[in-house]
Amino acid sequence: MRANTISLFLLAALLLLPSCSGRKVSTVGSDPSVEARVEKLLSQMTLAEKIGQMNQISAGGAVSDYAEALRKGQIGSVLNEVDPVKINEFQRICVEESRLGIPLLVARDVIHGFHTVFPIPIGLAATFDTQLVEEGARVAAVEATAQGVRWTFSPMLDIARDPRWGRIAEGSGEDTWLDSRMAEAMVYGYQGRVSDSTSMAACIKHFVGYGAAEGGRDYNSTFLTERQLRNIYLPPFEAAVKAGAHTLMTSFNDNDGVPSTGNSFVLKDVLRDEWGFDGLVVTDWNSMGEMVSHGFGSDRKDVAAKAVGAGVDMDMMTFGFISHLEELVSSGAVKRSAIDNAVRNILRIKILLGLFEHPYVDVEAARRVQYAPEHLDAARRSAEESAILLKNDGVLPLNASGVRRILVTGPLADAPHDQLGTWVFDGEKSHTVTPLAALRERFPGAVDFVPGLAYSRQQRERFDDVVAAARRADVILAFVGEEAILSGEAHCLSDLNLIGSQSALLEALHSTGKPVVVTVMAGRPLTVERDLPNCDAMLYAFHPGTMGGPALSNLIFGDAVPSGKTPITFLRTVGQVPMYYNHNMTGRPYRGEKLLPYIELEAGQTSLGNTSYYLDSGASPLFPFGYGLSYTTFEYSDIRLGRDSYGVSDSVEVSFTLANTGRYAGTEVVQVYVRDLVGSVTRPVKELKHFERVSLEPGERRSLSVSIPVSDLAFYGLDGVKKVEPGEFLLWVAGDSASGNPLSFKVR
Ligand code: BGC
């Protein structure tokens, strides 16, 4: 079982630690020798040099543009420079020509791979495979650090329940538990389990609540209560901090009127005092300056004081610290001790990354590691595992030897840039393998390519050319969805149906009577309900990255078996937003009342009903959280609890048998959900508390057991204290959040 393999891997890593010369990642700030170095350096610094460390700038220009400032120690970090030759020169100026020789921290948005691009994060979350996600982040770190990038602005840990929000592509979806496990995996992957020259500091972002933007419009205000923050939005950040994340980024939003960059409750009380974080806190791009636009400060000087006061260490691109902090310190508006603390946090990370010892990179070696075969292999496996099979009328997998003519169609079939997804600065389309390229290589001479639509937004009334080609084909492989530009930062949508004439294209294809296999590539869960009848099978691939083509070809022809599960609820229509699986129970839950057009709309009929649903789309989503088909089938049986009553320091033991009842070897993502029936506040109807991937051969049955610490059932109740509230609970073991029969147990 995968979980056991991981434990063995962890154990081995821990046993190896003492013999490794590197540093374990999760000890930020706790190493006296590091602290001594920090203090020594700090004691030699002038106030101006300290403030310089707190300044981060975007360095896209020539080295000479920044040389003077680097020499004077006015820049602590740069982002957006990845040329190793230039980075070496930056470092040389800092190390050899600045008074104290403090190296630079070079940052980049390495969000889902550097050159080798992995599926977008929402796709990675769909793998439910923490080991593979860690491997992907490691690949990204190996490639990026080889070029001198030692800090990535990833992972994004924003819980999102609104697919209109374009940045839903960048996170792990709607669930706190899944997001927390992905957070740990990425932190371990980027930073390495042991710190060495391939360690890249992770930056957990955006702190906090950014994904709850009102209306799904980016940068919009949020109104999260402290209880929602603590129960839903903060735990992934806490998990990442515990995993040793070196840095954290504040978010653009204001929550209940307080912009995050000036929010001392989250940045000091929670992050520093409760969690003991002693990494580096950076603003988002000009988020300090934007506190003036928010109306939270009168000018740049005012917001600089507010940000330092709230606990920010580094200013990304507002230039507020470098311009005003000296003056603010002289006037007494900002305490010297606040500056010293910020600089400690910055120097500590530079020391932990080994930048003082190894500021330079080997330019030749850097070239060699990019797109290494094992990196491409990890990217392909990730793309295979991230695809979710939403529908299959028995057409998949296709039999490669039985297919003579294949029609490949749709705007995403051969869109190398777009299949990479959002936040790709370094992955090149020339290295990207599209589905069309992979299929042509696999079936030389057998593939017809008629795109139908050149791009997703295109409007077309007739598809005669595609239909004619479809009639000649044995099977139609359609690749639809949205281009990279339609999701990501500030790229929100208010309509989530397939854009342009894509649905009409699928309808035209279906009308030929030939089997239609649809793959959707998108940055979010689109509302595909109206398209399902027009396809015999649908694979949801998000944006699958560099190796998307071979991965999809493998899945379609059965060399890989789908195992991805929805990391977010798939809606029927955008009007259902927000609909997520772990909602609280209403006093009047839906009981299956009739929907339009079946309800009677007779004159004089009362408009009063009494349950919670939409007349036109009911109370259920199109696909629930955790859902995904395989080419095989799995059956759960003999689900048993070890006992029916537990103490708060016990673990709930649940055993069950999982059987592969189909004809293919496959992997099931086993999920365990729990419901706390009565609380001091209303509780979610279900919450994911465990998942693991289990691979079984056809006909194989395996007895499995899972242990859930009762402490994992703790939450912030009416008194605002995190604890387990004794009482009755329900527990499900199932393949998605809407299946299975609950067992009940008590906590004493
Ligand atoms: C984004 C961050 C990103 C930063 C630096 C901002 O616009 O919100 O997520 O890391 O830019 O590029």
PDB file of N, CA and C and ligand atoms in Angstrom, residues 79-80 109 111 153 167 170 205-206 210 219 249 252 284-285 316 423 425 489, ligand 1:
ATOM      1  N   LEU A  79      13.494  39.251  -7.740  1.00  0.00           N
ATOM      2  CA  LEU A  79      12.691  38.228  -8.413  1.00  0.00           C
ATOM      3  C   LEU A  79      12.739  38.496  -9.901  1.00  0.00           C
ATOM      4  N   ASN A  80      12.367  37.480 -10.638  1.00  0.00           N
ATOM      5  CA  ASN A  80      12.258  37.576 -12.098  1.00  0.00           C
ATOM      6  C   ASN A  80      13.573  37.641 -12.851  1.00  0.00           C
ATOM      7  N   ASP A 109       8.569  32.752  -9.468  1.00  0.00           N
ATOM      8  CA  ASP A 109       7.323  31.993  -9.338  1.00  0.00           C
ATOM      9  C   ASP A 109       7.496  30.657 -10.062  1.00  0.00           C
ATOM     10  N   ILE A 111       5.850  27.615 -10.035  1.00  0.00           N
ATOM     11  CA  ILE A 111       4.578  27.243  -9.422  1.00  0.00           C
ATOM     12  C   ILE A 111       4.233  25.763  -9.634  1.00  0.00           C
ATOM     13  N   PHE A 153       7.849  31.216  -5.045  1.00  0.00           N
ATOM     14  CA  PHE A 153       6.600  31.702  -4.443  1.00  0.00           C
ATOM     15  C   PHE A 153       5.523  30.640  -4.592  1.00  0.00           C
ATOM     16  N   ARG A 167      -7.695  32.010  -9.975  1.00  0.00           N
ATOM     17  CA  ARG A 167      -6.543  31.424  -9.290  1.00  0.00           C
ATOM     18  C   ARG A 167      -6.856  30.089  -8.641  1.00  0.00           C
ATOM     19  N   GLU A 170      -4.336  27.479  -9.232  1.00  0.00           N
ATOM     20  CA  GLU A 170      -3.039  27.474  -8.544  1.00  0.00           C
ATOM     21  C   GLU A 170      -3.045  26.795  -7.189  1.00  0.00           C
ATOM     22  N   LYS A 205       1.536  30.822   0.424  1.00  0.00           N
ATOM     23  CA  LYS A 205       0.780  32.032   0.111  1.00  0.00           C
ATOM     24  C   LYS A 205      -0.657  31.647  -0.187  1.00  0.00           C
ATOM     25  N   HIS A 206      -1.580  32.581  -0.185  1.00  0.00           N
ATOM     26  CA  HIS A 206      -1.450  33.993   0.164  1.00  0.00           C
ATOM     27  C   HIS A 206      -2.146  34.118   1.504  1.00  0.00           C
ATOM     28  N   TYR A 210      -7.453  34.669   0.801  1.00  0.00           N
ATOM     29  CA  TYR A 210      -7.496  35.258  -0.547  1.00  0.00           C
ATOM     30  C   TYR A 210      -8.458  34.527  -1.490  1.00  0.00           C
ATOM     31  N   TYR A 219      -8.783  39.683  -6.060  1.00  0.00           N
ATOM     32  CA  TYR A 219      -8.408  40.826  -5.214  1.00  0.00           C
ATOM     33  C   TYR A 219      -9.574  41.355  -4.378  1.00  0.00           C
ATOM     34  N   MET A 249       3.915  34.542   2.236  1.00  0.00           N
ATOM     35  CA  MET A 249       3.542  35.783   1.545  1.00  0.00           C
ATOM     36  C   MET A 249       2.170  36.260   2.018  1.00  0.00           C
ATOM     37  N   PHE A 252      -3.431  39.871  -1.046  1.00  0.00           N
ATOM     38  CA  PHE A 252      -3.918  41.174  -1.499  1.00  0.00           C
ATOM     39  C   PHE A 252      -5.219  41.608  -0.808  1.00  0.00           C
ATOM     40  N   ASP A 284       2.898  40.532  -0.913  1.00  0.00           N
ATOM     41  CA  ASP A 284       2.697  40.235  -2.327  1.00  0.00           C
ATOM     42  C   ASP A 284       3.110  41.491  -3.101  1.00  0.00           C
ATOM     43  N   TRP A 285       3.128  41.354  -4.410  1.00  0.00           N
ATOM     44  CA  TRP A 285       3.625  42.415  -5.283  1.00  0.00           C
ATOM     45  C   TRP A 285       2.859  43.724  -5.020  1.00  0.00           C
ATOM     46  N   MET A 316       7.866  43.503  -1.334  1.00  0.00           N
ATOM     47  CA  MET A 316       8.006  43.180  -2.753  1.00  0.00           C
ATOM     48  C   MET A 316       7.412  44.319  -3.582  1.00  0.00           C
ATOM     49  N   TRP A 423       0.883  30.644 -14.956  1.00  0.00           N
ATOM     50  CA  TRP A 423       2.144  30.785 -14.226  1.00  0.00           C
ATOM     51  C   TRP A 423       3.252  29.903 -14.789  1.00  0.00           C
ATOM     52  N   PHE A 425       6.621  30.688 -16.719  1.00  0.00           N
ATOM     53  CA  PHE A 425       7.548  31.666 -17.290  1.00  0.00           C
ATOM     54  C   PHE A 425       8.714  30.962 -17.985  1.00  0.00           C
ATOM     55  N   GLU A 489      -4.105  34.531 -12.302  1.00  0.00           N
ATOM     56  CA  GLU A 489      -4.329  35.783 -11.574  1.00  0.00           C
ATOM     57  C   GLU A 489      -5.139  36.782 -12.390  1.00  0.00           C
TER      58      GLU A 489
HETATM   59  C1  BGC B   1       0.963  37.185  -7.165  1.00  0.00           C
HETATM   60  C2  BGC B   1       1.851  36.275  -6.373  1.00  0.00           C
HETATM   61  C3  BGC B   1       3.197  36.158  -7.036  1.00  0.00           C
HETATM   62  C4  BGC B   1       3.792  37.550  -7.145  1.00  0.00           C
HETATM   63  C5  BGC B   1       5.193  37.574  -7.722  1.00  0.00           C
HETATM   64  C6  BGC B   1       1.632  38.505  -7.504  1.00  0.00           C
HETATM   65  O1  BGC B   1       0.903  39.208  -8.441  1.00  0.00           O
HETATM   66  O2  BGC B   1      -0.233  37.412  -6.458  1.00  0.00           O
HETATM   67  O3  BGC B   1       1.231  35.016  -6.239  1.00  0.00           O
HETATM   68  O4  BGC B   1       4.024  35.294  -6.336  1.00  0.00           O
HETATM   69  O5  BGC B   1       2.942  38.323  -7.982  1.00  0.00           O
HETATM   70  O6  BGC B   1       5.217  37.337  -9.067  1.00  0.00           O
END
